[in-house]
Short mmCIF file of C-alpha atoms and ligand atoms in Angstrom, two decimals:
data_model
loop_
_atom_site.label_atom_id
_atom_site.label_comp_id
_atom_site.label_asym_id
_atom_site.label_seq_id
_atom_site.Cartn_x
_atom_site.Cartn_y
_atom_site.Cartn_z
CA MET A 95 0.10 0.19 0.25
CA HIS A 96 1.43 3.35 -1.02
CA TRP A 97 2.18 5.84 2.13
CA HIS A 98 -0.52 8.32 1.16
CA ALA A 99 -3.22 5.87 0.70
CA GLY A 100 -6.48 7.45 2.18
CA LEU A 101 -5.11 10.79 2.13
CA GLU A 102 -5.74 11.41 -1.82
CA HIS A 103 -8.27 14.00 -0.99
CA ILE A 104 -5.73 16.25 0.59
CA LEU A 105 -2.74 15.52 -1.37
CA ALA A 106 -1.45 17.68 -4.43
CA ARG A 107 1.64 16.90 -6.42
CA ASP A 108 4.49 19.41 -7.54
CA VAL A 109 2.98 22.33 -5.65
CA PRO A 110 4.92 25.60 -6.26
CA LEU A 111 5.53 26.77 -2.69
CA ALA A 112 6.22 30.34 -3.24
CA GLU A 113 2.64 31.67 -2.52
CA TYR A 114 2.77 29.73 0.80
CA THR A 115 5.53 31.97 2.06
CA THR A 116 5.71 35.92 2.79
CA PHE A 117 8.90 36.07 1.36
CA GLY A 118 7.04 34.79 -2.31
CA ILE A 119 10.01 32.61 -2.83
CA GLY A 120 10.20 28.76 -3.59
CA GLY A 121 10.47 25.84 -5.89
CA PRO A 122 7.78 23.05 -6.02
CA VAL A 123 7.03 20.26 -3.49
CA ASP A 124 6.75 16.59 -4.60
CA TYR A 125 3.85 16.32 -2.06
CA PHE A 126 1.79 18.70 -0.56
CA LEU A 127 -0.79 18.01 1.90
CA THR A 128 -3.60 19.90 3.31
CA PRO A 129 -5.19 18.61 6.36
CA SER A 130 -8.47 20.12 7.73
CA ASP A 131 -8.39 19.43 11.44
CA SER A 132 -5.62 18.09 13.81
CA GLY A 133 -6.67 14.58 13.63
CA GLU A 134 -6.32 14.60 9.70
CA PHE A 135 -3.07 16.18 10.35
CA ALA A 136 -1.92 13.70 12.90
CA ARG A 137 -2.54 10.67 10.38
CA ALA A 138 -1.24 12.67 7.42
CA TYR A 139 2.03 13.36 9.26
CA ALA A 140 2.66 9.78 10.56
CA ALA A 141 2.01 8.52 7.19
CA ALA A 142 4.47 10.83 5.55
CA LEU A 143 7.24 9.84 7.75
CA ARG A 144 6.34 6.21 6.67
CA SER A 145 7.25 7.45 3.14
CA LYS A 146 11.07 8.00 4.52
CA LEU A 147 10.97 11.10 2.45
CA PRO A 148 12.08 14.51 4.20
CA VAL A 149 9.00 15.74 5.97
CA TYR A 150 8.35 19.62 6.55
CA VAL A 151 5.50 21.34 8.66
CA LEU A 152 4.40 24.62 7.27
CA GLY A 153 2.65 27.23 9.37
CA GLY A 154 2.46 30.84 7.82
CA GLY A 155 5.49 30.51 5.98
CA SER A 156 6.84 33.83 7.47
CA ASN A 157 10.29 32.49 8.56
CA VAL A 158 11.30 30.25 5.99
CA LEU A 159 13.02 30.39 2.67
CA ILE A 160 12.21 27.55 0.26
CA ARG A 161 14.97 26.87 -2.30
CA ASP A 162 14.45 27.33 -6.05
CA ASN A 163 14.61 23.81 -6.83
CA GLY A 164 12.20 23.13 -4.34
CA ILE A 165 11.66 20.11 -1.93
CA ARG A 166 11.89 16.32 -2.95
CA GLY A 167 9.97 15.50 -0.09
CA VAL A 168 6.29 16.08 1.59
CA VAL A 169 5.33 19.40 2.95
CA ILE A 170 2.18 19.19 5.30
CA ARG A 171 0.46 22.45 5.90
CA MET A 172 -0.87 23.24 9.32
CA PRO A 173 -4.90 23.30 9.13
CA LYS A 174 -6.51 26.76 9.48
CA ALA A 175 -8.52 27.49 12.72
CA SER A 176 -10.55 30.47 14.00
CA PRO A 177 -10.32 31.74 17.62
CA ASP A 178 -12.75 30.00 19.40
CA LEU A 179 -13.48 32.10 22.58
CA SER A 180 -15.37 29.01 24.14
CA SER A 181 -11.79 27.91 24.64
CA ILE A 182 -11.17 30.57 27.47
CA ARG A 183 -11.51 29.15 30.90
CA GLY A 184 -10.72 32.08 33.22
CA GLN A 185 -7.12 33.27 32.51
CA THR A 186 -6.65 30.00 30.35
CA VAL A 187 -6.82 29.65 26.66
CA ILE A 188 -6.54 26.93 24.57
CA VAL A 189 -5.95 26.86 20.55
CA ASP A 190 -5.34 24.95 17.39
CA ALA A 191 -1.66 25.53 16.39
CA GLY A 192 -3.11 26.48 12.94
CA LEU A 193 -4.57 29.67 14.21
CA HIS A 194 -3.05 32.80 12.79
CA LEU A 195 -1.31 34.37 15.55
CA GLY A 196 -2.26 37.79 14.88
CA ALA A 197 -6.01 36.70 15.13
CA LEU A 198 -5.20 35.20 18.74
CA VAL A 199 -3.73 38.40 19.84
CA ARG A 200 -6.54 40.48 19.00
CA ALA A 201 -9.18 38.06 20.27
CA THR A 202 -7.48 37.73 23.75
CA ALA A 203 -6.82 41.71 24.18
CA ARG A 204 -10.65 42.20 23.39
CA VAL A 205 -11.62 39.97 26.33
CA GLY A 206 -9.24 41.81 28.42
CA LEU A 207 -6.33 38.86 29.01
CA ALA A 208 -2.85 40.21 28.63
CA GLY A 209 0.31 38.74 27.91
CA LEU A 210 0.18 38.10 23.96
CA GLU A 211 -0.12 41.83 23.18
CA VAL A 212 3.65 41.89 23.25
CA LEU A 213 3.51 39.64 19.93
CA VAL A 214 1.46 42.27 17.86
CA GLY A 215 2.63 42.51 14.60
CA VAL A 216 4.50 39.06 14.52
CA PRO A 217 3.15 37.14 11.29
CA GLY A 218 2.49 33.33 11.13
CA THR A 219 0.63 30.62 12.95
CA VAL A 220 0.65 30.03 16.83
CA GLY A 221 2.18 26.63 16.17
CA GLY A 222 5.15 28.31 13.95
CA ALA A 223 5.70 31.16 16.46
CA LEU A 224 6.14 28.50 19.19
CA ARG A 225 8.37 26.25 17.29
CA VAL A 226 10.78 29.08 17.26
CA ASN A 227 9.60 30.91 20.27
CA ALA A 228 8.75 33.94 18.18
CA GLY A 229 9.04 37.42 19.88
CA GLY A 230 10.49 40.92 20.01
CA ARG A 231 11.81 43.22 22.71
CA TYR A 232 8.72 43.05 25.09
CA GLY A 233 8.89 39.29 25.23
CA SER A 234 8.58 35.95 23.47
CA ILE A 235 5.49 33.63 23.14
CA GLY A 236 6.94 30.77 25.18
CA ASP A 237 6.70 33.54 28.26
CA ARG A 238 3.00 32.60 28.48
CA VAL A 239 2.68 28.84 27.29
CA SER A 240 1.68 26.49 29.95
CA LEU A 241 0.83 23.49 27.73
CA VAL A 242 1.63 22.30 24.37
CA TRP A 243 -0.09 19.15 22.45
CA LEU A 244 2.36 17.38 20.08
CA VAL A 245 2.37 14.67 17.48
CA ASP A 246 4.52 11.64 17.69
CA GLU A 247 5.90 9.63 14.80
CA MET A 248 3.16 7.20 15.35
CA GLY A 249 0.39 9.91 14.85
CA ARG A 250 -0.61 9.91 18.71
CA VAL A 251 -1.03 13.55 20.22
CA MET A 252 0.55 14.06 23.74
CA ALA A 253 0.78 16.99 25.76
CA ARG A 254 3.95 18.45 27.26
CA ARG A 255 4.28 21.14 30.04
CA ALA A 256 5.69 24.15 29.12
CA ARG A 257 8.31 23.71 31.98
CA ASP A 258 9.59 20.62 30.46
CA ILE A 259 10.57 22.63 27.21
CA GLN A 260 13.73 24.68 26.75
CA TRP A 261 12.90 28.00 25.71
CA GLY A 262 15.60 29.66 24.12
CA TYR A 263 16.14 32.99 22.00
CA ARG A 264 14.30 31.90 18.68
CA GLN A 265 14.57 28.36 19.70
CA THR A 266 12.85 25.64 21.49
CA SER A 267 13.57 22.07 22.38
CA ILE A 268 10.49 20.89 20.65
CA THR A 269 10.92 18.61 17.46
CA GLU A 270 7.47 17.40 17.07
CA PRO A 271 4.52 18.87 15.30
CA ILE A 272 2.24 21.21 17.59
CA THR A 273 -1.41 20.67 17.34
CA ALA A 274 -2.48 22.78 20.19
CA VAL A 275 -1.21 25.37 22.87
CA GLU A 276 -2.62 26.34 26.20
CA PHE A 277 -1.75 29.94 27.05
CA HIS A 278 -2.14 31.35 30.94
CA LEU A 279 -2.56 35.26 30.61
CA GLU A 280 -3.34 37.93 32.98
CA ARG A 281 -6.87 39.75 33.67
CA GLU A 282 -6.48 43.59 32.66
CA PRO A 283 -8.87 46.21 31.09
CA ALA A 284 -9.29 45.59 27.26
CA ALA A 285 -8.47 49.42 26.62
CA ALA A 286 -5.19 49.40 28.35
CA ILE A 287 -4.02 46.18 26.68
CA GLU A 288 -5.04 47.77 23.10
CA ARG A 289 -3.37 50.83 23.88
CA ARG A 290 -0.22 49.06 24.56
CA MET A 291 -0.53 47.19 21.43
CA GLY A 292 -1.26 50.21 19.41
CA GLU A 293 2.01 51.48 20.81
CA ILE A 294 4.09 48.44 20.15
CA LEU A 295 2.38 48.21 16.52
CA GLY A 296 3.68 52.02 15.86
CA GLU A 297 7.29 51.61 17.07
CA LYS A 298 7.23 48.61 14.38
CA ARG A 299 5.99 50.23 11.44
CA SER A 300 8.36 53.10 12.08
CA THR A 301 11.34 50.93 12.34
CA GLN A 302 10.48 47.80 10.07
CA PRO A 303 9.46 47.65 6.24
CA MET A 304 6.13 46.59 5.45
CA ASP A 305 6.11 47.71 1.85
CA TYR A 306 7.86 44.49 0.35
CA PRO A 307 7.71 40.84 1.09
CA SER A 308 10.17 39.32 3.48
CA ALA A 309 10.66 36.77 6.06
CA GLY A 310 11.31 39.58 9.19
CA CYS A 311 15.00 39.68 10.38
CA PHE A 312 16.72 37.32 8.70
CA PHE A 313 19.57 36.85 11.31
CA LYS A 314 19.52 36.26 14.96
CA ASN A 315 20.93 39.22 17.06
CA PRO A 316 24.40 38.05 18.37
CA PRO A 317 24.58 37.85 22.36
CA GLY A 318 24.57 41.72 23.39
CA ARG A 319 24.34 42.91 19.77
CA ALA A 320 21.91 44.00 17.32
CA ALA A 321 22.26 42.15 13.90
CA GLY A 322 20.54 45.37 12.28
CA ARG A 323 23.03 47.71 13.73
CA LEU A 324 25.86 45.59 12.66
CA ILE A 325 24.80 45.54 9.01
CA ASP A 326 23.74 49.14 9.05
CA GLU A 327 27.31 50.09 10.17
CA SER A 328 28.79 47.88 7.59
CA GLY A 329 27.21 50.30 5.00
CA LEU A 330 25.03 47.57 3.57
CA LYS A 331 21.74 48.94 3.36
CA GLY A 332 20.57 48.92 -0.36
CA LEU A 333 22.69 46.05 -1.37
CA SER A 334 21.40 43.99 -3.56
CA ARG A 335 21.33 40.58 -5.62
CA GLY A 336 18.88 40.12 -8.16
CA GLY A 337 15.53 40.99 -6.84
CA ALA A 338 16.90 40.60 -3.29
CA CYS A 339 18.14 43.79 -1.45
CA VAL A 340 18.88 44.71 2.11
CA SER A 341 16.00 47.23 3.39
CA GLU A 342 16.86 50.73 3.57
CA LYS A 343 14.75 50.91 6.58
CA HIS A 344 15.77 48.01 8.57
CA ALA A 345 19.12 46.64 7.73
CA ASN A 346 18.36 43.04 9.15
CA PHE A 347 15.38 42.61 6.82
CA ILE A 348 16.17 41.15 3.47
CA VAL A 349 13.24 42.08 1.25
CA ASN A 350 12.00 40.77 -2.12
CA LYS A 351 11.80 43.72 -4.44
CA GLY A 352 10.19 41.63 -7.04
CA GLY A 353 11.26 38.48 -8.63
CA ALA A 354 13.85 37.55 -6.29
CA THR A 355 15.12 33.90 -5.93
CA ALA A 356 16.26 31.80 -2.83
CA SER A 357 19.81 31.94 -4.71
CA ASP A 358 19.39 35.71 -4.72
CA VAL A 359 18.70 35.85 -0.96
CA LEU A 360 21.11 33.32 -0.20
CA ALA A 361 23.93 35.18 -2.17
CA LEU A 362 23.31 38.33 -0.48
CA ALA A 363 22.83 36.79 2.85
CA GLU A 364 26.39 35.29 2.15
CA GLU A 365 27.86 38.66 1.21
CA VAL A 366 26.32 40.49 4.34
CA ARG A 367 27.81 37.57 6.81
CA ALA A 368 31.05 38.03 5.12
CA ARG A 369 31.17 41.89 5.03
CA VAL A 370 30.18 41.91 9.04
CA ARG A 371 32.53 39.34 9.64
CA ASP A 372 35.54 41.35 8.13
CA ARG A 373 34.26 44.48 10.11
CA PHE A 374 33.30 43.47 13.35
CA ASP A 375 34.68 39.71 13.55
CA THR A 376 31.03 38.60 14.28
CA GLU A 377 29.41 35.58 12.87
CA LEU A 378 25.74 36.54 12.07
CA GLU A 379 23.52 33.22 12.20
CA PRO A 380 20.23 33.21 10.07
CA GLU A 381 16.97 33.03 12.07
CA VAL A 382 15.14 32.24 8.93
CA ARG A 383 15.11 28.58 8.04
CA CYS A 384 16.06 27.31 4.93
CA TRP A 385 14.49 24.31 3.35
CA PRO A 386 16.04 21.99 2.30
CA GLN A 387 18.19 22.99 5.49
CA ASP A 388 21.83 22.56 4.09
CA GLY A 389 23.74 25.39 3.36
CA VAL A 390 23.22 28.92 5.13
N1 LIG B 522 19.51 49.62 14.05
C1 LIG B 522 20.56 50.31 13.30
N2 LIG B 522 19.93 50.27 11.95
C2 LIG B 522 19.23 49.36 11.36
C3 LIG B 522 18.13 48.53 12.36
C4 LIG B 522 18.47 48.67 13.67
O1 LIG B 522 21.39 50.87 13.67
O2 LIG B 522 19.12 49.19 9.97
C5 LIG B 522 19.61 49.63 15.52
C6 LIG B 522 18.50 50.20 16.33
O3 LIG B 522 18.65 51.46 16.25
C7 LIG B 522 18.37 49.77 17.51
C8 LIG B 522 19.30 48.35 17.49
O4 LIG B 522 19.61 48.24 16.30
O5 LIG B 522 19.37 50.15 18.49
C9 LIG B 522 17.95 47.04 17.44
O6 LIG B 522 17.07 47.36 16.24
P1 LIG B 522 15.31 47.57 16.62
O7 LIG B 522 14.99 48.03 17.67
O8 LIG B 522 14.66 47.53 15.36
O9 LIG B 522 15.37 45.52 17.30
P2 LIG B 522 15.90 44.39 16.74
O10 LIG B 522 16.89 43.91 17.51
O11 LIG B 522 16.52 44.50 15.18
C10 LIG B 522 14.21 42.67 17.51
C11 LIG B 522 13.70 41.49 16.85
C12 LIG B 522 12.55 41.66 15.96
C13 LIG B 522 11.42 42.46 16.56
C14 LIG B 522 12.23 43.55 17.26
C15 LIG B 522 10.99 44.59 17.97
C16 LIG B 522 15.81 39.80 16.32
C17 LIG B 522 16.44 39.46 15.18
N3 LIG B 522 14.85 40.77 16.08
O12 LIG B 522 14.88 43.41 16.24
O13 LIG B 522 11.99 40.31 15.22
O14 LIG B 522 10.47 42.90 15.82
O15 LIG B 522 13.02 43.17 17.87
O16 LIG B 522 10.53 43.93 18.98
O17 LIG B 522 15.49 39.32 17.47
C18 LIG B 522 11.67 38.72 13.58
O18 LIG B 522 12.31 37.96 14.66
O19 LIG B 522 11.80 38.59 12.48
C19 LIG B 522 11.95 40.11 14.18
C20 LIG B 522 11.34 41.21 12.99
#
């Protein structure tokens, strides 16, 4: 029996992935699975692993660079979800991992639950954000998580407590796909939370480029330093390779000015790393994940 027997209704072949990423870049994947709920996701994941092909789980596609040749393997898209306010119990909220993070941030603020407003403006899904412990100056998503539901290689869903997970700067110890998350939040008047959200969003809009497709900050900040400042002080704003360009507004953003390929982005990123290394003797590590993973 073929590994995808019984999954034909959610399977497509040779699907170009550019439109599933915020960069708008990426070649085709051999097998693209789009499950409609977490049960189907778990079954699809276990089946895909049986194929022995490389398996990738795609959330909002906001922190990933897919190579131009695409992926010889399987990409499973997280099932879409909408915020379910009936899942709020006191200060605890449980949501599906495929929920858009921005929808969760707005929904919790509206009912007077504080803690996630620091993530306003962060794109992608809840699960994707969790996987890389997304965040910014005011905190990271992991700060508010109490429980995570993960899928094992047999397709079984299991709960893991947040305190049994290691949460680092843009990384976690989670290796399994995430299907649902429980957050513990604080009570506060909605107006106060929404005011703070407006301020944080205003700061982001004034410092970060919103006018071109990108994957957010390209490099992690080295300990105690800001990658954006190092790149800026190396005089690299506006440097470009093909359609990929170091943003004039924030130097740690590589933007797609139109028609950029993954090779353009990778060549530009290498040039940036080399110039920062020469000038500051500091190695920049990419924050954006590259699929397939080898190379930068
Ligand atoms: N700076 C420059 N030139 C630039 C950009 C920045 O000199 O072109 C300087 C700024 O003046 C500031 C320092 O670098 O003194 C840090 O810049 P910023 O305040 O913009 O924050 P950041 O460290 O670059 C981090 C996260 C962002 C997050 C913001 C706001 C990383 C790699 N980046 O940026 O996250 O939105 O804080 O909270 O940790 C992302 O992860 O994709 C991302 C955009």
